[in-house]
């Protein structure tokens, strides 16, 4: 029987770290944690019952996801974007994603569409249930499957990279039922265009699909800025 070393006792449980990362990621996505809000190690240790080294790993993983950044003399804060950054990132995403629609081999055979349709049915069920968490995760899954239909790996990687960079922005629209339903319908429009070989429709919906999340983020941050000071501490009264 192998002895448990002191070093092993100090390692954070991977499942616990992943669960904390997922919980904080969802807090950011659904607006429970706001841009520029501080994430203090002590507060996170108390919330998740973790040692300091485990919490630091959580913050590193969140930074790699692009939802948290380190600020000098402040510490870890929820990633914030200026209006200009949002507009520039979304302009680039539009170029990439419309180009993908232009390049995607059409029509897509039904057998190849099967995985995308199955994921979208999961997304439908989540929207119908009003389960924002499931909507969030199934939406991510849908877009991974959609990009997987490309025969251009480099373009697919670029799309995924810039989607990741806008991760704290692009899911803000999921908090409202109207935005969730619009996204659900647009997913089916994409599927139908892929099936029919309708490139113009596919390009149009890929372009339009970006707008709600961009505009919802800008509107929410404008409203939040009117009532909050800079760098509120996570868990502090709002």
mmCIF file with all atom_site columns, C-alpha atoms in Angstrom, residues 30-228:
data_model
loop_
_atom_site.group_PDB
_atom_site.id
_atom_site.type_symbol
_atom_site.label_atom_id
_atom_site.label_alt_id
_atom_site.label_comp_id
_atom_site.label_asym_id
_atom_site.label_entity_id
_atom_site.label_seq_id
_atom_site.pdbx_PDB_ins_code
_atom_site.Cartn_x
_atom_site.Cartn_y
_atom_site.Cartn_z
_atom_site.occupancy
_atom_site.B_iso_or_equiv
_atom_site.pdbx_formal_charge
_atom_site.auth_seq_id
_atom_site.auth_comp_id
_atom_site.auth_asym_id
_atom_site.auth_atom_id
_atom_site.pdbx_PDB_model_num
ATOM 1   C CA . UNK A 1 30  ? -25.166 35.516 -15.159 1.00 0.00 ? 30  UNK A CA 1
ATOM 2   C CA . UNK A 1 31  ? -24.167 38.823 -13.625 1.00 0.00 ? 31  UNK A CA 1
ATOM 3   C CA . UNK A 1 32  ? -23.911 37.733 -10.009 1.00 0.00 ? 32  UNK A CA 1
ATOM 4   C CA . UNK A 1 33  ? -20.310 38.950 -10.203 1.00 0.00 ? 33  UNK A CA 1
ATOM 5   C CA . UNK A 1 34  ? -19.779 42.146 -12.161 1.00 0.00 ? 34  UNK A CA 1
ATOM 6   C CA . UNK A 1 35  ? -16.892 43.427 -14.292 1.00 0.00 ? 35  UNK A CA 1
ATOM 7   C CA . UNK A 1 36  ? -14.127 44.877 -12.078 1.00 0.00 ? 36  UNK A CA 1
ATOM 8   C CA . UNK A 1 37  ? -15.521 43.084 -9.007  1.00 0.00 ? 37  UNK A CA 1
ATOM 9   C CA . UNK A 1 38  ? -12.705 41.803 -6.783  1.00 0.00 ? 38  UNK A CA 1
ATOM 10  C CA . UNK A 1 39  ? -12.282 38.122 -6.046  1.00 0.00 ? 39  UNK A CA 1
ATOM 11  C CA . UNK A 1 40  ? -10.430 37.920 -2.756  1.00 0.00 ? 40  UNK A CA 1
ATOM 12  C CA . UNK A 1 41  ? -8.675  34.739 -1.708  1.00 0.00 ? 41  UNK A CA 1
ATOM 13  C CA . UNK A 1 42  ? -10.094 34.877 1.825   1.00 0.00 ? 42  UNK A CA 1
ATOM 14  C CA . UNK A 1 43  ? -13.677 35.220 0.600   1.00 0.00 ? 43  UNK A CA 1
ATOM 15  C CA . UNK A 1 44  ? -13.264 32.350 -1.857  1.00 0.00 ? 44  UNK A CA 1
ATOM 16  C CA . UNK A 1 45  ? -11.592 30.156 0.790   1.00 0.00 ? 45  UNK A CA 1
ATOM 17  C CA . UNK A 1 46  ? -14.605 30.668 3.033   1.00 0.00 ? 46  UNK A CA 1
ATOM 18  C CA . UNK A 1 47  ? -17.129 30.094 0.257   1.00 0.00 ? 47  UNK A CA 1
ATOM 19  C CA . UNK A 1 48  ? -15.634 26.884 -1.121  1.00 0.00 ? 48  UNK A CA 1
ATOM 20  C CA . UNK A 1 49  ? -13.929 25.507 1.999   1.00 0.00 ? 49  UNK A CA 1
ATOM 21  C CA . UNK A 1 50  ? -10.563 25.439 0.240   1.00 0.00 ? 50  UNK A CA 1
ATOM 22  C CA . UNK A 1 51  ? -6.964  26.053 1.216   1.00 0.00 ? 51  UNK A CA 1
ATOM 23  C CA . UNK A 1 52  ? -5.245  29.147 -0.150  1.00 0.00 ? 52  UNK A CA 1
ATOM 24  C CA . UNK A 1 53  ? -3.161  27.225 -2.704  1.00 0.00 ? 53  UNK A CA 1
ATOM 25  C CA . UNK A 1 54  ? -6.342  25.630 -4.121  1.00 0.00 ? 54  UNK A CA 1
ATOM 26  C CA . UNK A 1 55  ? -8.066  29.012 -4.406  1.00 0.00 ? 55  UNK A CA 1
ATOM 27  C CA . UNK A 1 56  ? -5.022  30.379 -6.214  1.00 0.00 ? 56  UNK A CA 1
ATOM 28  C CA . UNK A 1 57  ? -5.325  27.526 -8.715  1.00 0.00 ? 57  UNK A CA 1
ATOM 29  C CA . UNK A 1 58  ? -9.001  28.421 -9.222  1.00 0.00 ? 58  UNK A CA 1
ATOM 30  C CA . UNK A 1 59  ? -8.029  32.020 -9.997  1.00 0.00 ? 59  UNK A CA 1
ATOM 31  C CA . UNK A 1 60  ? -5.320  30.873 -12.415 1.00 0.00 ? 60  UNK A CA 1
ATOM 32  C CA . UNK A 1 61  ? -7.854  28.697 -14.248 1.00 0.00 ? 61  UNK A CA 1
ATOM 33  C CA . UNK A 1 62  ? -10.362 31.563 -14.420 1.00 0.00 ? 62  UNK A CA 1
ATOM 34  C CA . UNK A 1 63  ? -7.654  33.825 -15.821 1.00 0.00 ? 63  UNK A CA 1
ATOM 35  C CA . UNK A 1 64  ? -6.879  31.223 -18.490 1.00 0.00 ? 64  UNK A CA 1
ATOM 36  C CA . UNK A 1 65  ? -10.573 31.139 -19.386 1.00 0.00 ? 65  UNK A CA 1
ATOM 37  C CA . UNK A 1 66  ? -10.434 34.892 -19.883 1.00 0.00 ? 66  UNK A CA 1
ATOM 38  C CA . UNK A 1 67  ? -13.087 35.774 -17.298 1.00 0.00 ? 67  UNK A CA 1
ATOM 39  C CA . UNK A 1 68  ? -10.711 37.079 -14.602 1.00 0.00 ? 68  UNK A CA 1
ATOM 40  C CA . UNK A 1 69  ? -7.639  39.313 -14.790 1.00 0.00 ? 69  UNK A CA 1
ATOM 41  C CA . UNK A 1 70  ? -4.982  40.353 -12.297 1.00 0.00 ? 70  UNK A CA 1
ATOM 42  C CA . UNK A 1 71  ? -4.726  44.055 -11.460 1.00 0.00 ? 71  UNK A CA 1
ATOM 43  C CA . UNK A 1 72  ? -1.655  45.553 -9.823  1.00 0.00 ? 72  UNK A CA 1
ATOM 44  C CA . UNK A 1 73  ? -2.291  46.565 -6.194  1.00 0.00 ? 73  UNK A CA 1
ATOM 45  C CA . UNK A 1 74  ? -5.839  45.207 -6.455  1.00 0.00 ? 74  UNK A CA 1
ATOM 46  C CA . UNK A 1 75  ? -5.593  41.487 -7.149  1.00 0.00 ? 75  UNK A CA 1
ATOM 47  C CA . UNK A 1 76  ? -7.957  39.334 -9.150  1.00 0.00 ? 76  UNK A CA 1
ATOM 48  C CA . UNK A 1 77  ? -10.988 41.049 -10.640 1.00 0.00 ? 77  UNK A CA 1
ATOM 49  C CA . UNK A 1 78  ? -13.720 40.051 -13.048 1.00 0.00 ? 78  UNK A CA 1
ATOM 50  C CA . UNK A 1 79  ? -12.593 40.921 -16.564 1.00 0.00 ? 79  UNK A CA 1
ATOM 51  C CA . UNK A 1 80  ? -14.021 44.198 -17.867 1.00 0.00 ? 80  UNK A CA 1
ATOM 52  C CA . UNK A 1 81  ? -14.132 45.525 -21.420 1.00 0.00 ? 81  UNK A CA 1
ATOM 53  C CA . UNK A 1 82  ? -14.391 49.095 -22.653 1.00 0.00 ? 82  UNK A CA 1
ATOM 54  C CA . UNK A 1 83  ? -17.008 49.978 -25.248 1.00 0.00 ? 83  UNK A CA 1
ATOM 55  C CA . UNK A 1 84  ? -14.266 50.211 -27.844 1.00 0.00 ? 84  UNK A CA 1
ATOM 56  C CA . UNK A 1 85  ? -12.882 46.772 -26.948 1.00 0.00 ? 85  UNK A CA 1
ATOM 57  C CA . UNK A 1 86  ? -16.336 45.228 -27.174 1.00 0.00 ? 86  UNK A CA 1
ATOM 58  C CA . UNK A 1 87  ? -17.020 46.769 -30.569 1.00 0.00 ? 87  UNK A CA 1
ATOM 59  C CA . UNK A 1 88  ? -13.617 45.795 -31.953 1.00 0.00 ? 88  UNK A CA 1
ATOM 60  C CA . UNK A 1 89  ? -13.813 42.221 -30.682 1.00 0.00 ? 89  UNK A CA 1
ATOM 61  C CA . UNK A 1 90  ? -17.281 41.753 -32.101 1.00 0.00 ? 90  UNK A CA 1
ATOM 62  C CA . UNK A 1 91  ? -16.297 43.292 -35.431 1.00 0.00 ? 91  UNK A CA 1
ATOM 63  C CA . UNK A 1 92  ? -13.515 40.707 -35.675 1.00 0.00 ? 92  UNK A CA 1
ATOM 64  C CA . UNK A 1 93  ? -15.827 37.883 -34.612 1.00 0.00 ? 93  UNK A CA 1
ATOM 65  C CA . UNK A 1 94  ? -18.250 38.921 -37.334 1.00 0.00 ? 94  UNK A CA 1
ATOM 66  C CA . UNK A 1 95  ? -15.505 38.774 -39.966 1.00 0.00 ? 95  UNK A CA 1
ATOM 67  C CA . UNK A 1 96  ? -14.425 35.309 -38.806 1.00 0.00 ? 96  UNK A CA 1
ATOM 68  C CA . UNK A 1 97  ? -17.856 33.772 -38.376 1.00 0.00 ? 97  UNK A CA 1
ATOM 69  C CA . UNK A 1 98  ? -19.378 35.150 -41.571 1.00 0.00 ? 98  UNK A CA 1
ATOM 70  C CA . UNK A 1 99  ? -16.277 33.966 -43.421 1.00 0.00 ? 99  UNK A CA 1
ATOM 71  C CA . UNK A 1 100 ? -16.809 30.514 -41.885 1.00 0.00 ? 100 UNK A CA 1
ATOM 72  C CA . UNK A 1 101 ? -20.392 30.505 -43.183 1.00 0.00 ? 101 UNK A CA 1
ATOM 73  C CA . UNK A 1 102 ? -19.056 31.485 -46.605 1.00 0.00 ? 102 UNK A CA 1
ATOM 74  C CA . UNK A 1 103 ? -16.495 28.653 -46.579 1.00 0.00 ? 103 UNK A CA 1
ATOM 75  C CA . UNK A 1 104 ? -18.512 25.847 -44.991 1.00 0.00 ? 104 UNK A CA 1
ATOM 76  C CA . UNK A 1 105 ? -19.253 22.971 -47.397 1.00 0.00 ? 105 UNK A CA 1
ATOM 77  C CA . UNK A 1 106 ? -22.987 23.019 -48.167 1.00 0.00 ? 106 UNK A CA 1
ATOM 78  C CA . UNK A 1 107 ? -25.402 21.370 -47.999 1.00 0.00 ? 107 UNK A CA 1
ATOM 79  C CA . UNK A 1 108 ? -24.293 19.452 -44.914 1.00 0.00 ? 108 UNK A CA 1
ATOM 80  C CA . UNK A 1 109 ? -25.388 15.801 -45.105 1.00 0.00 ? 109 UNK A CA 1
ATOM 81  C CA . UNK A 1 110 ? -28.015 14.754 -42.560 1.00 0.00 ? 110 UNK A CA 1
ATOM 82  C CA . UNK A 1 111 ? -25.660 12.217 -40.996 1.00 0.00 ? 111 UNK A CA 1
ATOM 83  C CA . UNK A 1 112 ? -23.093 14.924 -40.339 1.00 0.00 ? 112 UNK A CA 1
ATOM 84  C CA . UNK A 1 113 ? -25.772 17.264 -38.952 1.00 0.00 ? 113 UNK A CA 1
ATOM 85  C CA . UNK A 1 114 ? -27.013 14.654 -36.476 1.00 0.00 ? 114 UNK A CA 1
ATOM 86  C CA . UNK A 1 115 ? -24.719 15.664 -33.590 1.00 0.00 ? 115 UNK A CA 1
ATOM 87  C CA . UNK A 1 116 ? -25.578 19.356 -33.987 1.00 0.00 ? 116 UNK A CA 1
ATOM 88  C CA . UNK A 1 117 ? -29.322 18.589 -34.053 1.00 0.00 ? 117 UNK A CA 1
ATOM 89  C CA . UNK A 1 118 ? -29.007 16.421 -30.930 1.00 0.00 ? 118 UNK A CA 1
ATOM 90  C CA . UNK A 1 119 ? -27.221 19.201 -29.039 1.00 0.00 ? 119 UNK A CA 1
ATOM 91  C CA . UNK A 1 120 ? -29.830 21.712 -30.155 1.00 0.00 ? 120 UNK A CA 1
ATOM 92  C CA . UNK A 1 121 ? -32.610 19.508 -28.793 1.00 0.00 ? 121 UNK A CA 1
ATOM 93  C CA . UNK A 1 122 ? -30.821 19.624 -25.435 1.00 0.00 ? 122 UNK A CA 1
ATOM 94  C CA . UNK A 1 123 ? -30.687 23.400 -25.781 1.00 0.00 ? 123 UNK A CA 1
ATOM 95  C CA . UNK A 1 124 ? -34.433 23.511 -26.590 1.00 0.00 ? 124 UNK A CA 1
ATOM 96  C CA . UNK A 1 125 ? -35.226 21.551 -23.440 1.00 0.00 ? 125 UNK A CA 1
ATOM 97  C CA . UNK A 1 126 ? -33.073 23.863 -21.315 1.00 0.00 ? 126 UNK A CA 1
ATOM 98  C CA . UNK A 1 127 ? -34.754 26.976 -22.748 1.00 0.00 ? 127 UNK A CA 1
ATOM 99  C CA . UNK A 1 128 ? -38.228 25.465 -22.238 1.00 0.00 ? 128 UNK A CA 1
ATOM 100 C CA . UNK A 1 129 ? -37.357 24.646 -18.625 1.00 0.00 ? 129 UNK A CA 1
ATOM 101 C CA . UNK A 1 130 ? -35.977 28.143 -17.993 1.00 0.00 ? 130 UNK A CA 1
ATOM 102 C CA . UNK A 1 131 ? -32.767 26.543 -16.749 1.00 0.00 ? 131 UNK A CA 1
ATOM 103 C CA . UNK A 1 132 ? -30.191 29.250 -17.451 1.00 0.00 ? 132 UNK A CA 1
ATOM 104 C CA . UNK A 1 133 ? -27.268 27.074 -16.403 1.00 0.00 ? 133 UNK A CA 1
ATOM 105 C CA . UNK A 1 134 ? -28.211 24.303 -18.833 1.00 0.00 ? 134 UNK A CA 1
ATOM 106 C CA . UNK A 1 135 ? -28.862 26.907 -21.530 1.00 0.00 ? 135 UNK A CA 1
ATOM 107 C CA . UNK A 1 136 ? -25.358 28.286 -20.998 1.00 0.00 ? 136 UNK A CA 1
ATOM 108 C CA . UNK A 1 137 ? -23.645 24.890 -21.240 1.00 0.00 ? 137 UNK A CA 1
ATOM 109 C CA . UNK A 1 138 ? -25.729 23.568 -24.154 1.00 0.00 ? 138 UNK A CA 1
ATOM 110 C CA . UNK A 1 139 ? -25.182 26.840 -26.033 1.00 0.00 ? 139 UNK A CA 1
ATOM 111 C CA . UNK A 1 140 ? -21.425 26.380 -25.699 1.00 0.00 ? 140 UNK A CA 1
ATOM 112 C CA . UNK A 1 141 ? -21.782 22.789 -26.922 1.00 0.00 ? 141 UNK A CA 1
ATOM 113 C CA . UNK A 1 142 ? -23.865 23.857 -29.945 1.00 0.00 ? 142 UNK A CA 1
ATOM 114 C CA . UNK A 1 143 ? -21.249 26.343 -31.131 1.00 0.00 ? 143 UNK A CA 1
ATOM 115 C CA . UNK A 1 144 ? -18.415 23.840 -30.703 1.00 0.00 ? 144 UNK A CA 1
ATOM 116 C CA . UNK A 1 145 ? -20.342 21.358 -32.859 1.00 0.00 ? 145 UNK A CA 1
ATOM 117 C CA . UNK A 1 146 ? -21.135 24.049 -35.422 1.00 0.00 ? 146 UNK A CA 1
ATOM 118 C CA . UNK A 1 147 ? -17.474 25.062 -35.779 1.00 0.00 ? 147 UNK A CA 1
ATOM 119 C CA . UNK A 1 148 ? -16.618 21.373 -36.050 1.00 0.00 ? 148 UNK A CA 1
ATOM 120 C CA . UNK A 1 149 ? -18.454 21.263 -39.398 1.00 0.00 ? 149 UNK A CA 1
ATOM 121 C CA . UNK A 1 150 ? -15.741 23.453 -40.934 1.00 0.00 ? 150 UNK A CA 1
ATOM 122 C CA . UNK A 1 151 ? -13.091 21.776 -43.038 1.00 0.00 ? 151 UNK A CA 1
ATOM 123 C CA . UNK A 1 152 ? -10.639 24.552 -42.111 1.00 0.00 ? 152 UNK A CA 1
ATOM 124 C CA . UNK A 1 153 ? -8.969  23.787 -38.780 1.00 0.00 ? 153 UNK A CA 1
ATOM 125 C CA . UNK A 1 154 ? -7.097  27.112 -38.627 1.00 0.00 ? 154 UNK A CA 1
ATOM 126 C CA . UNK A 1 155 ? -10.279 29.144 -39.126 1.00 0.00 ? 155 UNK A CA 1
ATOM 127 C CA . UNK A 1 156 ? -12.076 26.986 -36.568 1.00 0.00 ? 156 UNK A CA 1
ATOM 128 C CA . UNK A 1 157 ? -9.326  27.617 -34.012 1.00 0.00 ? 157 UNK A CA 1
ATOM 129 C CA . UNK A 1 158 ? -9.471  31.379 -34.652 1.00 0.00 ? 158 UNK A CA 1
ATOM 130 C CA . UNK A 1 159 ? -13.241 31.400 -34.131 1.00 0.00 ? 159 UNK A CA 1
ATOM 131 C CA . UNK A 1 160 ? -12.918 29.462 -30.885 1.00 0.00 ? 160 UNK A CA 1
ATOM 132 C CA . UNK A 1 161 ? -10.107 31.727 -29.661 1.00 0.00 ? 161 UNK A CA 1
ATOM 133 C CA . UNK A 1 162 ? -12.078 34.936 -30.168 1.00 0.00 ? 162 UNK A CA 1
ATOM 134 C CA . UNK A 1 163 ? -15.220 33.369 -28.772 1.00 0.00 ? 163 UNK A CA 1
ATOM 135 C CA . UNK A 1 164 ? -13.157 32.548 -25.671 1.00 0.00 ? 164 UNK A CA 1
ATOM 136 C CA . UNK A 1 165 ? -11.851 36.109 -25.466 1.00 0.00 ? 165 UNK A CA 1
ATOM 137 C CA . UNK A 1 166 ? -15.397 37.439 -25.393 1.00 0.00 ? 166 UNK A CA 1
ATOM 138 C CA . UNK A 1 167 ? -16.574 34.773 -22.951 1.00 0.00 ? 167 UNK A CA 1
ATOM 139 C CA . UNK A 1 168 ? -17.491 37.265 -20.184 1.00 0.00 ? 168 UNK A CA 1
ATOM 140 C CA . UNK A 1 169 ? -19.428 39.328 -22.746 1.00 0.00 ? 169 UNK A CA 1
ATOM 141 C CA . UNK A 1 170 ? -21.208 36.909 -24.975 1.00 0.00 ? 170 UNK A CA 1
ATOM 142 C CA . UNK A 1 171 ? -23.380 35.082 -22.457 1.00 0.00 ? 171 UNK A CA 1
ATOM 143 C CA . UNK A 1 172 ? -24.847 38.136 -20.756 1.00 0.00 ? 172 UNK A CA 1
ATOM 144 C CA . UNK A 1 173 ? -27.899 37.935 -22.979 1.00 0.00 ? 173 UNK A CA 1
ATOM 145 C CA . UNK A 1 174 ? -28.757 34.504 -21.524 1.00 0.00 ? 174 UNK A CA 1
ATOM 146 C CA . UNK A 1 175 ? -30.181 36.086 -18.373 1.00 0.00 ? 175 UNK A CA 1
ATOM 147 C CA . UNK A 1 176 ? -33.419 37.084 -20.141 1.00 0.00 ? 176 UNK A CA 1
ATOM 148 C CA . UNK A 1 177 ? -36.002 34.660 -21.511 1.00 0.00 ? 177 UNK A CA 1
ATOM 149 C CA . UNK A 1 178 ? -36.472 36.707 -24.677 1.00 0.00 ? 178 UNK A CA 1
ATOM 150 C CA . UNK A 1 179 ? -32.785 36.536 -25.574 1.00 0.00 ? 179 UNK A CA 1
ATOM 151 C CA . UNK A 1 180 ? -32.651 32.814 -24.832 1.00 0.00 ? 180 UNK A CA 1
ATOM 152 C CA . UNK A 1 181 ? -35.602 32.163 -27.128 1.00 0.00 ? 181 UNK A CA 1
ATOM 153 C CA . UNK A 1 182 ? -34.122 34.281 -29.902 1.00 0.00 ? 182 UNK A CA 1
ATOM 154 C CA . UNK A 1 183 ? -30.848 32.357 -29.710 1.00 0.00 ? 183 UNK A CA 1
ATOM 155 C CA . UNK A 1 184 ? -32.745 29.044 -29.771 1.00 0.00 ? 184 UNK A CA 1
ATOM 156 C CA . UNK A 1 185 ? -34.633 30.034 -32.919 1.00 0.00 ? 185 UNK A CA 1
ATOM 157 C CA . UNK A 1 186 ? -31.458 31.291 -34.598 1.00 0.00 ? 186 UNK A CA 1
ATOM 158 C CA . UNK A 1 187 ? -29.771 27.948 -33.924 1.00 0.00 ? 187 UNK A CA 1
ATOM 159 C CA . UNK A 1 188 ? -32.552 26.193 -35.839 1.00 0.00 ? 188 UNK A CA 1
ATOM 160 C CA . UNK A 1 189 ? -32.229 28.745 -38.643 1.00 0.00 ? 189 UNK A CA 1
ATOM 161 C CA . UNK A 1 190 ? -28.537 27.824 -38.861 1.00 0.00 ? 190 UNK A CA 1
ATOM 162 C CA . UNK A 1 191 ? -29.382 24.126 -38.975 1.00 0.00 ? 191 UNK A CA 1
ATOM 163 C CA . UNK A 1 192 ? -31.979 24.628 -41.705 1.00 0.00 ? 192 UNK A CA 1
ATOM 164 C CA . UNK A 1 193 ? -29.573 26.719 -43.783 1.00 0.00 ? 193 UNK A CA 1
ATOM 165 C CA . UNK A 1 194 ? -26.902 24.031 -43.414 1.00 0.00 ? 194 UNK A CA 1
ATOM 166 C CA . UNK A 1 195 ? -29.400 21.371 -44.485 1.00 0.00 ? 195 UNK A CA 1
ATOM 167 C CA . UNK A 1 196 ? -30.751 23.380 -47.433 1.00 0.00 ? 196 UNK A CA 1
ATOM 168 C CA . UNK A 1 197 ? -27.391 24.678 -48.612 1.00 0.00 ? 197 UNK A CA 1
ATOM 169 C CA . UNK A 1 198 ? -28.663 28.250 -48.224 1.00 0.00 ? 198 UNK A CA 1
ATOM 170 C CA . UNK A 1 199 ? -25.410 30.148 -47.843 1.00 0.00 ? 199 UNK A CA 1
ATOM 171 C CA . UNK A 1 200 ? -26.963 33.637 -47.798 1.00 0.00 ? 200 UNK A CA 1
ATOM 172 C CA . UNK A 1 201 ? -29.281 32.677 -44.938 1.00 0.00 ? 201 UNK A CA 1
ATOM 173 C CA . UNK A 1 202 ? -26.411 31.064 -43.035 1.00 0.00 ? 202 UNK A CA 1
ATOM 174 C CA . UNK A 1 203 ? -24.193 34.124 -43.403 1.00 0.00 ? 203 UNK A CA 1
ATOM 175 C CA . UNK A 1 204 ? -27.016 36.444 -42.304 1.00 0.00 ? 204 UNK A CA 1
ATOM 176 C CA . UNK A 1 205 ? -27.901 34.467 -39.179 1.00 0.00 ? 205 UNK A CA 1
ATOM 177 C CA . UNK A 1 206 ? -24.241 34.068 -38.202 1.00 0.00 ? 206 UNK A CA 1
ATOM 178 C CA . UNK A 1 207 ? -23.907 37.850 -38.363 1.00 0.00 ? 207 UNK A CA 1
ATOM 179 C CA . UNK A 1 208 ? -27.169 38.613 -36.544 1.00 0.00 ? 208 UNK A CA 1
ATOM 180 C CA . UNK A 1 209 ? -26.515 36.000 -33.848 1.00 0.00 ? 209 UNK A CA 1
ATOM 181 C CA . UNK A 1 210 ? -23.642 38.081 -32.443 1.00 0.00 ? 210 UNK A CA 1
ATOM 182 C CA . UNK A 1 211 ? -25.579 41.306 -31.898 1.00 0.00 ? 211 UNK A CA 1
ATOM 183 C CA . UNK A 1 212 ? -27.756 40.546 -28.806 1.00 0.00 ? 212 UNK A CA 1
ATOM 184 C CA . UNK A 1 213 ? -24.872 39.485 -26.551 1.00 0.00 ? 213 UNK A CA 1
ATOM 185 C CA . UNK A 1 214 ? -22.773 42.486 -27.554 1.00 0.00 ? 214 UNK A CA 1
ATOM 186 C CA . UNK A 1 215 ? -25.590 44.958 -26.959 1.00 0.00 ? 215 UNK A CA 1
ATOM 187 C CA . UNK A 1 216 ? -26.797 43.286 -23.747 1.00 0.00 ? 216 UNK A CA 1
ATOM 188 C CA . UNK A 1 217 ? -23.298 43.538 -22.242 1.00 0.00 ? 217 UNK A CA 1
ATOM 189 C CA . UNK A 1 218 ? -22.954 47.217 -23.135 1.00 0.00 ? 218 UNK A CA 1
ATOM 190 C CA . UNK A 1 219 ? -26.411 48.030 -21.745 1.00 0.00 ? 219 UNK A CA 1
ATOM 191 C CA . UNK A 1 220 ? -25.859 46.107 -18.509 1.00 0.00 ? 220 UNK A CA 1
ATOM 192 C CA . UNK A 1 221 ? -22.509 47.748 -17.852 1.00 0.00 ? 221 UNK A CA 1
ATOM 193 C CA . UNK A 1 222 ? -23.907 51.200 -18.518 1.00 0.00 ? 222 UNK A CA 1
ATOM 194 C CA . UNK A 1 223 ? -26.695 50.532 -16.006 1.00 0.00 ? 223 UNK A CA 1
ATOM 195 C CA . UNK A 1 224 ? -24.294 49.041 -13.444 1.00 0.00 ? 224 UNK A CA 1
ATOM 196 C CA . UNK A 1 225 ? -21.873 51.959 -13.748 1.00 0.00 ? 225 UNK A CA 1
ATOM 197 C CA . UNK A 1 226 ? -24.632 54.374 -12.760 1.00 0.00 ? 226 UNK A CA 1
ATOM 198 C CA . UNK A 1 227 ? -25.077 52.728 -9.380  1.00 0.00 ? 227 UNK A CA 1
ATOM 199 C CA . UNK A 1 228 ? -21.682 51.260 -8.412  1.00 0.00 ? 228 UNK A CA 1
#
